C-alpha angles and dihedrals in degrees: 000000000000092000090051091052091051091051092051091049091049092051093050094047093049091052089056094042094243131147116259132229123182125184125195134170147168114046143321096012130147128211119182130177122187121187129175103176138087126275094006126162127208135175137180126189123194120178136177092002144123136211092011126148124214118185132176121184121185133173132186118036148301093031128152126211129183132181121182124187129179128183094356132150130202092354126152121221117182134172124187120186123177102182142072130280094011127158126213126184129180124178127184126179134183102356142095149221091030126153117219126181139171124189120186121178103184142064130276092021126153127210125184127182122181121184125179127189092351126155126211096347123162117214126183131178119186123186122177104184141066130282095014127152128214126184127181120180121183120177136174098006138095143223091026125151124209129180136175123194119188132176131204124005148319094032128146128209122186119181125176129178111183131186089355136121139207090019129134138208130200128185124184120184114174144175097010148084139246094019119161128209127183125178130178130183130178112183142058135291093016132147137204128192124183123182123184132177128186130034139326096000124159130212128186122185126183127179127179112184142051135292090020127153130202132183130179119187120186129179124187131031141310098022129151126206132181130182121186122184122184 
């Protein structure tokens, strides 16, 4: 019944052109927001829960999506945006085994994922346009996996894993030009892999710990790569 109530509230708010906030808790719950207009805003909060699913789907442009999760386990948080100049933000704190994903299919989009004290999370950001920005920050956890995949040119990927261990980062930027990738890790037993195709791409890698591994692969012309290990 709670999911039905959320759906009714979403329908009414959309009809009036309002922003949407949905809150769910406990276990095995589903919250879904679908928006097809311009300059829409949607948010979902899930706290102290397990096996929940939060989904926001937006088309058109200049939309904003936010998902916040605290003390959750085995939850799924997913944002899909198909327009231009969209913003997506997902925050998870104090949980584990969560799945987080952002897909953006336009240009000039921004995606931000922040995770604190998480264990064994999987985070994926996929952007298929030009001049997009992706940021993933993971701090204080372990065994987390983060990946950014970007197509075409002028994109920026910034990944940071701080005070963590046994975590891994992967960035793939293909088929474009003037892409920028920056990755930072401070912990032990961590790995970084950066792959870039095209022209005039830049990759910076920094690791501060022990038993770390870093690889940068670049195909094309005019690239620059830097790896620093402390």
